[in-house]
Every structure is written in C-alpha cells, then in structure tokens.
JSON list of C-alpha atoms in Angstrom, two decimals:
[
{"chain": "A", "resi": 1, "resn": "MET", "atom": "CA", "xyz": [-117.69, -75.57, 20.36]},
{"chain": "A", "resi": 2, "resn": "SER", "atom": "CA", "xyz": [-115.07, -78.27, 20.61]},
{"chain": "A", "resi": 3, "resn": "GLY", "atom": "CA", "xyz": [-114.38, -81.18, 18.39]},
{"chain": "A", "resi": 4, "resn": "THR", "atom": "CA", "xyz": [-111.99, -83.94, 19.11]},
{"chain": "A", "resi": 5, "resn": "GLY", "atom": "CA", "xyz": [-108.63, -82.97, 20.29]},
{"chain": "A", "resi": 6, "resn": "ASP", "atom": "CA", "xyz": [-109.19, -79.08, 19.73]},
{"chain": "A", "resi": 7, "resn": "GLU", "atom": "CA", "xyz": [-109.46, -77.96, 23.38]},
{"chain": "A", "resi": 8, "resn": "PRO", "atom": "CA", "xyz": [-105.95, -77.21, 23.98]},
{"chain": "A", "resi": 9, "resn": "PHE", "atom": "CA", "xyz": [-105.97, -74.91, 20.68]},
{"chain": "A", "resi": 10, "resn": "ILE", "atom": "CA", "xyz": [-108.98, -73.04, 21.89]},
{"chain": "A", "resi": 11, "resn": "THR", "atom": "CA", "xyz": [-107.49, -72.53, 25.13]},
{"chain": "A", "resi": 12, "resn": "ALA", "atom": "CA", "xyz": [-104.37, -71.15, 23.42]},
{"chain": "A", "resi": 13, "resn": "VAL", "atom": "CA", "xyz": [-106.21, -68.65, 21.31]},
{"chain": "A", "resi": 14, "resn": "LYS", "atom": "CA", "xyz": [-108.83, -67.52, 23.80]},
{"chain": "A", "resi": 15, "resn": "PRO", "atom": "CA", "xyz": [-106.36, -64.97, 25.54]},
{"chain": "A", "resi": 16, "resn": "LEU", "atom": "CA", "xyz": [-105.63, -63.30, 21.99]},
{"chain": "A", "resi": 17, "resn": "VAL", "atom": "CA", "xyz": [-109.44, -63.30, 21.08]},
{"chain": "A", "resi": 18, "resn": "ASP", "atom": "CA", "xyz": [-110.16, -61.76, 24.61]},
{"chain": "A", "resi": 19, "resn": "ALA", "atom": "CA", "xyz": [-107.43, -59.26, 24.17]},
{"chain": "A", "resi": 20, "resn": "MET", "atom": "CA", "xyz": [-108.76, -58.12, 20.75]},
{"chain": "A", "resi": 21, "resn": "GLY", "atom": "CA", "xyz": [-112.32, -57.91, 22.05]},
{"chain": "A", "resi": 22, "resn": "GLY", "atom": "CA", "xyz": [-113.40, -60.55, 20.04]},
{"chain": "A", "resi": 23, "resn": "GLU", "atom": "CA", "xyz": [-115.74, -63.62, 20.59]},
{"chain": "A", "resi": 24, "resn": "LEU", "atom": "CA", "xyz": [-115.37, -67.36, 20.17]},
{"chain": "A", "resi": 25, "resn": "LEU", "atom": "CA", "xyz": [-118.26, -69.19, 18.35]},
{"chain": "A", "resi": 26, "resn": "PRO", "atom": "CA", "xyz": [-118.78, -72.81, 17.15]},
{"chain": "A", "resi": 27, "resn": "PRO", "atom": "CA", "xyz": [-117.43, -72.91, 13.55]},
{"chain": "A", "resi": 28, "resn": "ASP", "atom": "CA", "xyz": [-121.09, -73.76, 12.32]},
{"chain": "A", "resi": 29, "resn": "GLU", "atom": "CA", "xyz": [-122.39, -70.57, 13.48]},
{"chain": "A", "resi": 30, "resn": "ALA", "atom": "CA", "xyz": [-119.88, -68.44, 11.78]},
{"chain": "A", "resi": 31, "resn": "GLY", "atom": "CA", "xyz": [-121.15, -65.71, 9.58]},
{"chain": "A", "resi": 32, "resn": "PRO", "atom": "CA", "xyz": [-119.41, -64.20, 6.51]},
{"chain": "A", "resi": 33, "resn": "ASP", "atom": "CA", "xyz": [-117.42, -61.67, 8.38]},
{"chain": "A", "resi": 34, "resn": "ASP", "atom": "CA", "xyz": [-116.19, -64.26, 10.92]},
{"chain": "A", "resi": 35, "resn": "VAL", "atom": "CA", "xyz": [-112.77, -66.07, 10.76]},
{"chain": "A", "resi": 36, "resn": "VAL", "atom": "CA", "xyz": [-112.83, -69.76, 11.04]},
{"chain": "A", "resi": 37, "resn": "LEU", "atom": "CA", "xyz": [-109.75, -71.37, 12.58]},
{"chain": "A", "resi": 38, "resn": "SER", "atom": "CA", "xyz": [-108.76, -75.00, 11.81]},
{"chain": "A", "resi": 39, "resn": "TRP", "atom": "CA", "xyz": [-106.75, -77.41, 13.99]},
{"chain": "A", "resi": 40, "resn": "GLN", "atom": "CA", "xyz": [-105.34, -80.51, 12.71]},
{"chain": "A", "resi": 41, "resn": "GLY", "atom": "CA", "xyz": [-107.32, -80.24, 9.46]},
{"chain": "A", "resi": 42, "resn": "VAL", "atom": "CA", "xyz": [-110.82, -79.64, 11.34]},
{"chain": "A", "resi": 43, "resn": "ASP", "atom": "CA", "xyz": [-112.43, -76.40, 11.85]},
{"chain": "A", "resi": 44, "resn": "ALA", "atom": "CA", "xyz": [-112.10, -75.88, 15.42]},
{"chain": "A", "resi": 45, "resn": "VAL", "atom": "CA", "xyz": [-113.54, -72.39, 16.23]},
{"chain": "A", "resi": 46, "resn": "ALA", "atom": "CA", "xyz": [-114.93, -69.36, 14.69]},
{"chain": "A", "resi": 47, "resn": "VAL", "atom": "CA", "xyz": [-113.74, -65.82, 16.00]},
{"chain": "A", "resi": 48, "resn": "ARG", "atom": "CA", "xyz": [-116.03, -62.91, 15.48]},
{"chain": "A", "resi": 49, "resn": "LEU", "atom": "CA", "xyz": [-113.99, -59.73, 15.52]},
{"chain": "A", "resi": 50, "resn": "PRO", "atom": "CA", "xyz": [-115.24, -56.64, 17.09]},
{"chain": "A", "resi": 51, "resn": "GLN", "atom": "CA", "xyz": [-116.41, -53.53, 15.36]},
{"chain": "A", "resi": 52, "resn": "LEU", "atom": "CA", "xyz": [-113.62, -50.88, 15.18]},
{"chain": "A", "resi": 53, "resn": "ALA", "atom": "CA", "xyz": [-115.81, -48.46, 17.60]},
{"chain": "A", "resi": 54, "resn": "ASP", "atom": "CA", "xyz": [-116.11, -51.54, 20.01]},
{"chain": "A", "resi": 55, "resn": "SER", "atom": "CA", "xyz": [-112.35, -52.11, 19.78]},
{"chain": "A", "resi": 56, "resn": "LEU", "atom": "CA", "xyz": [-111.61, -48.46, 20.73]},
{"chain": "A", "resi": 57, "resn": "ASP", "atom": "CA", "xyz": [-113.74, -48.93, 23.82]},
{"chain": "A", "resi": 58, "resn": "HIS", "atom": "CA", "xyz": [-112.07, -52.23, 24.56]},
{"chain": "A", "resi": 59, "resn": "ILE", "atom": "CA", "xyz": [-108.46, -50.78, 24.01]},
{"chain": "A", "resi": 60, "resn": "LEU", "atom": "CA", "xyz": [-109.50, -47.74, 26.44]},
{"chain": "A", "resi": 61, "resn": "ALA", "atom": "CA", "xyz": [-110.63, -50.21, 29.15]},
{"chain": "A", "resi": 62, "resn": "ALA", "atom": "CA", "xyz": [-107.45, -52.20, 28.97]},
{"chain": "A", "resi": 63, "resn": "MET", "atom": "CA", "xyz": [-105.25, -49.09, 29.11]},
{"chain": "A", "resi": 64, "resn": "GLU", "atom": "CA", "xyz": [-107.31, -48.12, 32.12]},
{"chain": "A", "resi": 65, "resn": "ARG", "atom": "CA", "xyz": [-106.82, -51.38, 33.87]},
{"chain": "A", "resi": 66, "resn": "LYS", "atom": "CA", "xyz": [-103.00, -51.21, 33.08]},
{"chain": "A", "resi": 67, "resn": "GLN", "atom": "CA", "xyz": [-102.82, -47.94, 34.65]},
{"chain": "A", "resi": 68, "resn": "GLY", "atom": "CA", "xyz": [-104.68, -48.82, 37.50]},
{"chain": "A", "resi": 69, "resn": "VAL", "atom": "CA", "xyz": [-106.66, -45.44, 37.78]},
{"chain": "A", "resi": 70, "resn": "PRO", "atom": "CA", "xyz": [-109.21, -43.93, 35.40]},
{"chain": "A", "resi": 71, "resn": "LEU", "atom": "CA", "xyz": [-107.72, -42.27, 32.40]},
{"chain": "A", "resi": 72, "resn": "ALA", "atom": "CA", "xyz": [-109.07, -39.18, 33.55]},
{"chain": "A", "resi": 73, "resn": "ASP", "atom": "CA", "xyz": [-107.08, -39.04, 36.70]},
{"chain": "A", "resi": 74, "resn": "LEU", "atom": "CA", "xyz": [-103.81, -39.36, 34.79]},
{"chain": "A", "resi": 75, "resn": "ASP", "atom": "CA", "xyz": [-101.46, -36.23, 34.63]},
{"chain": "A", "resi": 76, "resn": "ARG", "atom": "CA", "xyz": [-101.13, -34.34, 31.40]},
{"chain": "A", "resi": 77, "resn": "LYS", "atom": "CA", "xyz": [-97.83, -36.15, 30.50]},
{"chain": "A", "resi": 78, "resn": "ALA", "atom": "CA", "xyz": [-99.52, -39.59, 30.89]},
{"chain": "A", "resi": 79, "resn": "LYS", "atom": "CA", "xyz": [-102.48, -38.42, 29.03]},
{"chain": "A", "resi": 80, "resn": "GLN", "atom": "CA", "xyz": [-100.14, -37.22, 26.01]},
{"chain": "A", "resi": 81, "resn": "GLU", "atom": "CA", "xyz": [-98.57, -40.92, 26.12]},
{"chain": "A", "resi": 82, "resn": "VAL", "atom": "CA", "xyz": [-102.06, -42.58, 26.02]},
{"chain": "A", "resi": 83, "resn": "VAL", "atom": "CA", "xyz": [-102.89, -40.38, 22.91]},
{"chain": "A", "resi": 84, "resn": "ARG", "atom": "CA", "xyz": [-99.56, -41.27, 21.24]},
{"chain": "A", "resi": 85, "resn": "ILE", "atom": "CA", "xyz": [-100.16, -45.04, 21.79]},
{"chain": "A", "resi": 86, "resn": "LEU", "atom": "CA", "xyz": [-103.70, -44.83, 20.61]},
{"chain": "A", "resi": 87, "resn": "GLU", "atom": "CA", "xyz": [-102.62, -42.78, 17.62]},
{"chain": "A", "resi": 88, "resn": "ALA", "atom": "CA", "xyz": [-100.26, -45.68, 16.65]},
{"chain": "A", "resi": 89, "resn": "ARG", "atom": "CA", "xyz": [-103.09, -48.26, 17.17]},
{"chain": "A", "resi": 90, "resn": "GLY", "atom": "CA", "xyz": [-105.37, -46.33, 14.64]},
{"chain": "A", "resi": 91, "resn": "ALA", "atom": "CA", "xyz": [-107.71, -45.04, 17.26]},
{"chain": "A", "resi": 92, "resn": "PHE", "atom": "CA", "xyz": [-108.24, -41.86, 15.53]},
{"chain": "A", "resi": 93, "resn": "SER", "atom": "CA", "xyz": [-109.32, -43.39, 12.22]},
{"chain": "A", "resi": 94, "resn": "VAL", "atom": "CA", "xyz": [-112.44, -44.59, 13.88]},
{"chain": "A", "resi": 95, "resn": "ARG", "atom": "CA", "xyz": [-115.50, -42.41, 13.60]},
{"chain": "A", "resi": 96, "resn": "HIS", "atom": "CA", "xyz": [-115.84, -40.20, 16.61]},
{"chain": "A", "resi": 97, "resn": "GLY", "atom": "CA", "xyz": [-112.36, -41.65, 17.97]},
{"chain": "A", "resi": 98, "resn": "VAL", "atom": "CA", "xyz": [-111.24, -38.18, 19.01]},
{"chain": "A", "resi": 99, "resn": "GLU", "atom": "CA", "xyz": [-114.50, -37.59, 20.93]},
{"chain": "A", "resi": 100, "resn": "THR", "atom": "CA", "xyz": [-114.25, -41.10, 22.57]},
{"chain": "A", "resi": 101, "resn": "VAL", "atom": "CA", "xyz": [-110.67, -40.64, 23.72]},
{"chain": "A", "resi": 102, "resn": "ALA", "atom": "CA", "xyz": [-111.44, -36.95, 24.76]},
{"chain": "A", "resi": 103, "resn": "GLY", "atom": "CA", "xyz": [-114.11, -38.37, 26.96]},
{"chain": "A", "resi": 104, "resn": "ALA", "atom": "CA", "xyz": [-112.16, -41.19, 28.48]},
{"chain": "A", "resi": 105, "resn": "LEU", "atom": "CA", "xyz": [-109.41, -38.78, 29.28]},
{"chain": "A", "resi": 106, "resn": "GLY", "atom": "CA", "xyz": [-111.67, -36.14, 30.72]},
{"chain": "A", "resi": 107, "resn": "VAL", "atom": "CA", "xyz": [-110.17, -33.52, 28.33]},
{"chain": "A", "resi": 108, "resn": "SER", "atom": "CA", "xyz": [-111.65, -31.78, 25.31]},
{"chain": "A", "resi": 109, "resn": "ARG", "atom": "CA", "xyz": [-111.47, -32.61, 21.71]},
{"chain": "A", "resi": 110, "resn": "PHE", "atom": "CA", "xyz": [-109.28, -29.53, 21.21]},
{"chain": "A", "resi": 111, "resn": "THR", "atom": "CA", "xyz": [-106.98, -30.76, 23.86]},
{"chain": "A", "resi": 112, "resn": "VAL", "atom": "CA", "xyz": [-106.70, -34.19, 22.06]},
{"chain": "A", "resi": 113, "resn": "TYR", "atom": "CA", "xyz": [-105.92, -32.34, 18.82]},
{"chain": "A", "resi": 114, "resn": "ASN", "atom": "CA", "xyz": [-103.32, -30.34, 20.68]},
{"chain": "A", "resi": 115, "resn": "TYR", "atom": "CA", "xyz": [-101.64, -33.65, 22.06]},
{"chain": "A", "resi": 116, "resn": "LEU", "atom": "CA", "xyz": [-101.83, -35.09, 18.45]},
{"chain": "A", "resi": 117, "resn": "ASN", "atom": "CA", "xyz": [-100.26, -31.95, 16.87]},
{"chain": "A", "resi": 118, "resn": "ARG", "atom": "CA", "xyz": [-97.57, -31.78, 19.67]},
{"chain": "A", "resi": 119, "resn": "ASP", "atom": "CA", "xyz": [-96.42, -35.45, 18.69]},
{"chain": "A", "resi": 120, "resn": "LYS", "atom": "CA", "xyz": [-95.97, -34.35, 15.00]},
{"chain": "A", "resi": 121, "resn": "GLY", "atom": "CA", "xyz": [-93.84, -31.48, 15.97]},
{"chain": "A", "resi": 122, "resn": "ALA", "atom": "CA", "xyz": [-96.30, -28.79, 15.07]}
]
C-alpha cells in the first residue's frame, strides 16, 4: 500500500480513517466511491468510507468506549446527552437510526423521540 516516501503520510491519516470507520486500501484497488489521497504528487492510499449505517454503529461503539460503560447503563440525563450528540452528527437521518440508537441505549423508540422533542423545547 505504500510507495516511495509516503509511509509518514499513511501513518498520519490512519487515525482519522479509523475514527471514521473507514478502510485504507492500495490506490490501485480503489473503487468509484473510494477517495484516493495523493502525497507529493503520487497516489499514496485510497480510503473506503463506511456506509452511513455502519458509521452509526461505529459512532455508538466509540461513545460507549468513551463512557467506559454500556450506553444502556447510563442514567437518563446521560442518555439524553448521547441522543443530543447523535442528532448533531446526523444519526437520525440514517434509515433505522432511531431504532439502532434505542437498542444501544436500552430504551424504546418512543423514549428516543421524547428525548429529541425535549431538546427542541417541545
């Protein structure tokens, strides 16, 4: 996956790609939806971005790691904050986003909608 002198570049972008849930590929294996990154005028690496649904699962897993406990074990106020953060990141524009988040939080879809409406001052 690396050509002459691009290893520092690949090392630099890998944490970002990992945080997005993406995958690094050799540039010659890039598909039409992949993003090829160049370094010093040479194609260094291709990035395969995750599907939105996969991204939501990745975001939920990262939030759980950050909290240090399963999201379902958080108190109501912390769950409301998680929903607010997820809404800001577009989690509820993903098909089945509310159901996915409700499952991760151990609450009903109705509860997630209540949290969303509460944030809107409804």
